[in-house]
Amino acid sequence: MTNTLLISEAKVRQFTDINNNVDSELIKNNIRTAQDYYLQSVIGTNLYNKLMSDVVNNTLTGYYETLLNSYVQDMLLYATYYETLESIYLRPRNNGLLKPNGGENSDPADKDLYLMKRQSVENKMTYYNERLTNYIIEEEVNFPELSTADKLYEQNPDYSNKYRNPFVLDKSSYARWAQKFGIRLYDSRYKSYPQ
């Protein structure tokens, strides 16, 4: 894992409802996890390493700066929050996984409330992940790193499954029915991609 963070702990606290009492190291570890696990799978290892290098060397400019500030950080915010919720709810200790009692004046959230909150955060993460994916698809020519992975341990960007749907439905009741049951529909915004 890396020590370079593409989003600050302060920004995660500012734009989420994570309490100031939550341990900073817990949030930083979850930022690292979100970068390695979620972000790298979307943008690929080479573009990920390019962003990390540019941030470390303070040379972030142009499309890379737009990518980081307008798309990557939004997705990382909710990916970090998603991972942090699990760390807040359950803590590993010598005698097993424990649910913190929250002190004298608070009760721990029950599992249903926890799952409902986590689902809400996951929905936001998915939304920003799709925005990021759409941006790198449309601006692929500006990011040559997207197609240069040639080693087994390097991840290629994983956005190909968005356009494998054999069905093209208009905005009728059939389309709403298909979406309700999780069938991906062709997005007419991208006429250049397979239908």
C-alpha positions as a Markdown table, in Angstrom:
| # | Residue | x | y | z |
|---|---|---|---|---|
| 1 | Met | 0.0 | 0.0 | 0.0 |
| 2 | Thr | 1.0 | 3.6 | -0.5 |
| 3 | Asn | 1.5 | 6.5 | 1.8 |
| 4 | Thr | 0.3 | 8.9 | -0.9 |
| 5 | Leu | -3.4 | 9.9 | -0.5 |
| 6 | Leu | -5.4 | 11.3 | -3.4 |
| 7 | Ile | -7.9 | 12.8 | -1.0 |
| 8 | Ser | -7.2 | 14.2 | 2.4 |
| 9 | Glu | -8.7 | 13.0 | 5.7 |
| 10 | Ala | -9.9 | 16.5 | 6.3 |
| 11 | Lys | -11.9 | 16.5 | 3.0 |
| 12 | Val | -13.5 | 13.1 | 4.0 |
| 13 | Arg | -14.5 | 14.6 | 7.3 |
| 14 | Gln | -15.7 | 17.8 | 5.8 |
| 15 | Phe | -18.0 | 16.2 | 3.1 |
| 16 | Thr | -19.3 | 13.2 | 5.2 |
| 17 | Asp | -20.9 | 12.9 | 8.6 |
| 18 | Ile | -17.9 | 11.1 | 10.1 |
| 19 | Asn | -17.6 | 12.4 | 13.6 |
| 20 | Asn | -14.4 | 14.2 | 14.6 |
| 21 | Asn | -13.8 | 11.5 | 17.3 |
| 22 | Val | -13.2 | 8.8 | 14.7 |
| 23 | Asp | -9.5 | 7.9 | 14.7 |
| 24 | Ser | -7.5 | 9.6 | 11.9 |
| 25 | Glu | -5.5 | 6.5 | 11.2 |
| 26 | Leu | -8.6 | 4.5 | 10.6 |
| 27 | Ile | -9.8 | 7.0 | 8.0 |
| 28 | Lys | -6.3 | 7.2 | 6.3 |
| 29 | Asn | -6.2 | 3.4 | 6.1 |
| 30 | Asn | -9.6 | 3.3 | 4.5 |
| 31 | Ile | -8.5 | 6.0 | 2.0 |
| 32 | Arg | -5.6 | 3.7 | 1.0 |
| 33 | Thr | -8.0 | 0.8 | 0.7 |
| 34 | Ala | -10.4 | 2.8 | -1.4 |
| 35 | Gln | -7.6 | 3.9 | -3.7 |
| 36 | Asp | -6.1 | 0.4 | -4.2 |
| 37 | Tyr | -9.3 | -1.5 | -4.3 |
| 38 | Tyr | -11.9 | 0.7 | -5.9 |
| 39 | Leu | -10.0 | 3.4 | -7.8 |
| 40 | Gln | -7.3 | 1.2 | -9.4 |
| 41 | Ser | -9.9 | -1.2 | -10.8 |
| 42 | Val | -11.6 | 1.7 | -12.6 |
| 43 | Ile | -8.7 | 3.6 | -14.0 |
| 44 | Gly | -6.1 | 0.8 | -14.2 |
| 45 | Thr | -2.7 | 0.5 | -12.6 |
| 46 | Asn | -0.7 | 2.7 | -15.0 |
| 47 | Leu | -3.1 | 5.7 | -14.8 |
| 48 | Tyr | -3.3 | 5.2 | -11.1 |
| 49 | Asn | 0.5 | 5.2 | -10.8 |
| 50 | Lys | 0.7 | 8.3 | -13.0 |
| 51 | Leu | -1.7 | 10.2 | -10.7 |
| 52 | Met | 0.2 | 9.1 | -7.6 |
| 53 | Ser | 3.5 | 10.2 | -9.2 |
| 54 | Asp | 2.1 | 13.6 | -10.2 |
| 55 | Val | 0.7 | 14.2 | -6.8 |
| 56 | Val | 4.0 | 13.3 | -5.1 |
| 57 | Asn | 6.0 | 15.4 | -7.5 |
| 58 | Asn | 3.4 | 18.3 | -7.5 |
| 59 | Thr | 3.2 | 18.1 | -11.3 |
| 60 | Leu | -0.5 | 17.5 | -11.7 |
| 61 | Thr | -1.9 | 19.6 | -14.7 |
| 62 | Gly | -4.4 | 19.5 | -17.5 |
| 63 | Tyr | -6.7 | 16.5 | -17.9 |
| 64 | Tyr | -5.0 | 14.7 | -15.0 |
| 65 | Glu | -5.8 | 17.6 | -12.7 |
| 66 | Thr | -9.4 | 17.6 | -13.9 |
| 67 | Leu | -9.6 | 13.8 | -13.5 |
| 68 | Leu | -8.4 | 14.0 | -9.9 |
| 69 | Asn | -10.2 | 17.0 | -8.7 |
| 70 | Ser | -13.5 | 16.6 | -10.4 |
| 71 | Tyr | -14.0 | 12.8 | -10.6 |
| 72 | Val | -11.5 | 10.7 | -8.6 |
| 73 | Gln | -11.9 | 12.6 | -5.3 |
| 74 | Asp | -15.7 | 12.4 | -5.4 |
| 75 | Met | -15.6 | 8.7 | -5.9 |
| 76 | Leu | -12.9 | 8.2 | -3.3 |
| 77 | Leu | -14.8 | 10.2 | -0.8 |
| 78 | Tyr | -17.7 | 7.8 | -0.8 |
| 79 | Ala | -15.5 | 4.7 | -1.3 |
| 80 | Thr | -13.6 | 5.7 | 1.8 |
| 81 | Tyr | -16.8 | 6.4 | 3.7 |
| 82 | Tyr | -18.1 | 3.0 | 2.7 |
| 83 | Glu | -15.1 | 1.3 | 4.0 |
| 84 | Thr | -14.9 | 3.4 | 7.1 |
| 85 | Leu | -18.5 | 2.5 | 8.1 |
| 86 | Glu | -17.5 | -1.1 | 8.5 |
| 87 | Ser | -14.4 | -0.2 | 10.6 |
| 88 | Ile | -16.6 | 2.0 | 12.9 |
| 89 | Tyr | -19.3 | -0.6 | 13.3 |
| 90 | Leu | -17.1 | -3.6 | 14.0 |
| 91 | Arg | -13.7 | -3.6 | 15.6 |
| 92 | Pro | -11.3 | -6.6 | 15.8 |
| 93 | Arg | -10.0 | -7.3 | 19.3 |
| 94 | Asn | -8.2 | -10.1 | 21.0 |
| 95 | Asn | -11.5 | -11.7 | 21.9 |
| 96 | Gly | -13.2 | -11.4 | 18.5 |
| 97 | Leu | -15.1 | -8.8 | 16.5 |
| 98 | Leu | -16.8 | -6.3 | 18.8 |
| 99 | Lys | -19.4 | -3.6 | 18.3 |
| 100 | Pro | -18.3 | -0.5 | 20.2 |
| 101 | Asn | -20.8 | 0.7 | 22.8 |
| 102 | Gly | -20.4 | 4.4 | 21.9 |
| 103 | Gly | -19.9 | 5.6 | 25.4 |
| 104 | Glu | -22.4 | 6.5 | 28.1 |
| 105 | Asn | -24.8 | 8.6 | 26.1 |
| 106 | Ser | -25.2 | 6.6 | 22.9 |
| 107 | Asp | -26.5 | 3.3 | 21.9 |
| 108 | Pro | -24.9 | 1.2 | 19.1 |
| 109 | Ala | -26.8 | 1.1 | 15.8 |
| 110 | Asp | -28.5 | -2.1 | 15.1 |
| 111 | Lys | -27.6 | -4.1 | 12.0 |
| 112 | Asp | -30.5 | -2.9 | 9.9 |
| 113 | Leu | -29.7 | 0.8 | 10.5 |
| 114 | Tyr | -26.0 | 0.1 | 9.7 |
| 115 | Leu | -26.9 | -1.8 | 6.5 |
| 116 | Met | -29.3 | 1.0 | 5.4 |
| 117 | Lys | -26.6 | 3.6 | 6.0 |
| 118 | Arg | -24.0 | 1.6 | 4.2 |
| 119 | Gln | -26.4 | 1.0 | 1.2 |
| 120 | Ser | -27.0 | 4.8 | 1.0 |
| 121 | Val | -23.3 | 5.5 | 0.9 |
| 122 | Glu | -22.7 | 2.7 | -1.6 |
| 123 | Asn | -25.4 | 4.2 | -3.9 |
| 124 | Lys | -23.5 | 7.5 | -3.9 |
| 125 | Met | -20.2 | 5.7 | -4.5 |
| 126 | Thr | -21.7 | 3.9 | -7.5 |
| 127 | Tyr | -23.0 | 7.2 | -8.9 |
| 128 | Tyr | -19.6 | 8.9 | -8.7 |
| 129 | Asn | -17.9 | 5.8 | -10.0 |
| 130 | Glu | -20.1 | 5.9 | -13.1 |
| 131 | Arg | -19.3 | 9.6 | -13.6 |
| 132 | Leu | -15.6 | 8.8 | -13.4 |
| 133 | Thr | -16.0 | 5.9 | -15.8 |
| 134 | Asn | -17.9 | 8.0 | -18.2 |
| 135 | Tyr | -15.3 | 10.7 | -18.1 |
| 136 | Ile | -12.3 | 8.3 | -18.8 |
| 137 | Ile | -14.3 | 6.6 | -21.6 |
| 138 | Glu | -15.0 | 9.9 | -23.3 |
| 139 | Glu | -11.5 | 11.4 | -22.7 |
| 140 | Glu | -9.6 | 8.1 | -23.3 |
| 141 | Val | -7.3 | 9.8 | -25.9 |
| 142 | Asn | -6.0 | 12.2 | -23.3 |
| 143 | Phe | -5.0 | 9.3 | -21.0 |
| 144 | Pro | -2.6 | 7.0 | -22.9 |
| 145 | Glu | -2.0 | 5.1 | -19.6 |
| 146 | Leu | -5.4 | 3.5 | -20.0 |
| 147 | Ser | -4.2 | 1.1 | -22.6 |
| 148 | Thr | -0.6 | 0.4 | -21.7 |
| 149 | Ala | -0.9 | -2.4 | -19.1 |
| 150 | Asp | 1.2 | -5.3 | -20.2 |
| 151 | Lys | 2.0 | -7.2 | -17.1 |
| 152 | Leu | -0.2 | -9.7 | -15.3 |
| 153 | Tyr | -0.2 | -7.7 | -12.0 |
| 154 | Glu | -1.2 | -4.5 | -13.8 |
| 155 | Gln | -4.9 | -3.9 | -13.9 |
| 156 | Asn | -6.5 | -2.6 | -17.0 |
| 157 | Pro | -9.4 | -0.3 | -16.5 |
| 158 | Asp | -12.6 | -2.2 | -15.9 |
| 159 | Tyr | -15.4 | -0.3 | -17.7 |
| 160 | Ser | -16.1 | -2.7 | -20.6 |
| 161 | Asn | -19.0 | -4.4 | -18.9 |
| 162 | Lys | -21.1 | -1.2 | -19.1 |
| 163 | Tyr | -21.9 | -1.7 | -22.8 |
| 164 | Arg | -22.5 | -5.5 | -23.2 |
| 165 | Asn | -26.2 | -5.4 | -23.1 |
| 166 | Pro | -27.8 | -7.0 | -26.2 |
| 167 | Phe | -31.1 | -5.2 | -25.6 |
| 168 | Val | -31.9 | -1.7 | -26.8 |
| 169 | Leu | -35.2 | -0.4 | -25.3 |
| 170 | Asp | -36.8 | 3.0 | -25.6 |
| 171 | Lys | -37.9 | 4.9 | -22.6 |
| 172 | Ser | -41.1 | 2.9 | -22.3 |
| 173 | Ser | -42.5 | 0.8 | -19.6 |
| 174 | Tyr | -40.3 | -2.1 | -20.9 |
| 175 | Ala | -37.2 | 0.0 | -20.2 |
| 176 | Arg | -38.4 | 0.9 | -16.7 |
| 177 | Trp | -39.2 | -2.8 | -16.1 |
| 178 | Ala | -35.8 | -3.9 | -17.3 |
| 179 | Gln | -34.0 | -1.4 | -15.1 |
| 180 | Lys | -36.1 | -2.5 | -12.1 |
| 181 | Phe | -34.8 | -6.0 | -12.5 |
| 182 | Gly | -31.1 | -4.9 | -12.9 |
| 183 | Ile | -30.9 | -5.3 | -16.7 |
| 184 | Arg | -28.4 | -2.7 | -18.0 |
| 185 | Leu | -29.6 | -0.6 | -20.9 |
| 186 | Tyr | -27.7 | 1.1 | -23.7 |
| 187 | Asp | -27.0 | 4.7 | -22.8 |
| 188 | Ser | -27.9 | 6.8 | -25.8 |
| 189 | Arg | -25.4 | 9.5 | -24.8 |
| 190 | Tyr | -22.6 | 7.3 | -26.2 |
| 191 | Lys | -23.5 | 6.5 | -29.8 |
| 192 | Ser | -19.9 | 5.6 | -30.6 |
| 193 | Tyr | -20.0 | 2.6 | -28.3 |
| 194 | Pro | -21.5 | -0.9 | -29.0 |
| 195 | Gln | -25.2 | -1.2 | -28.8 |
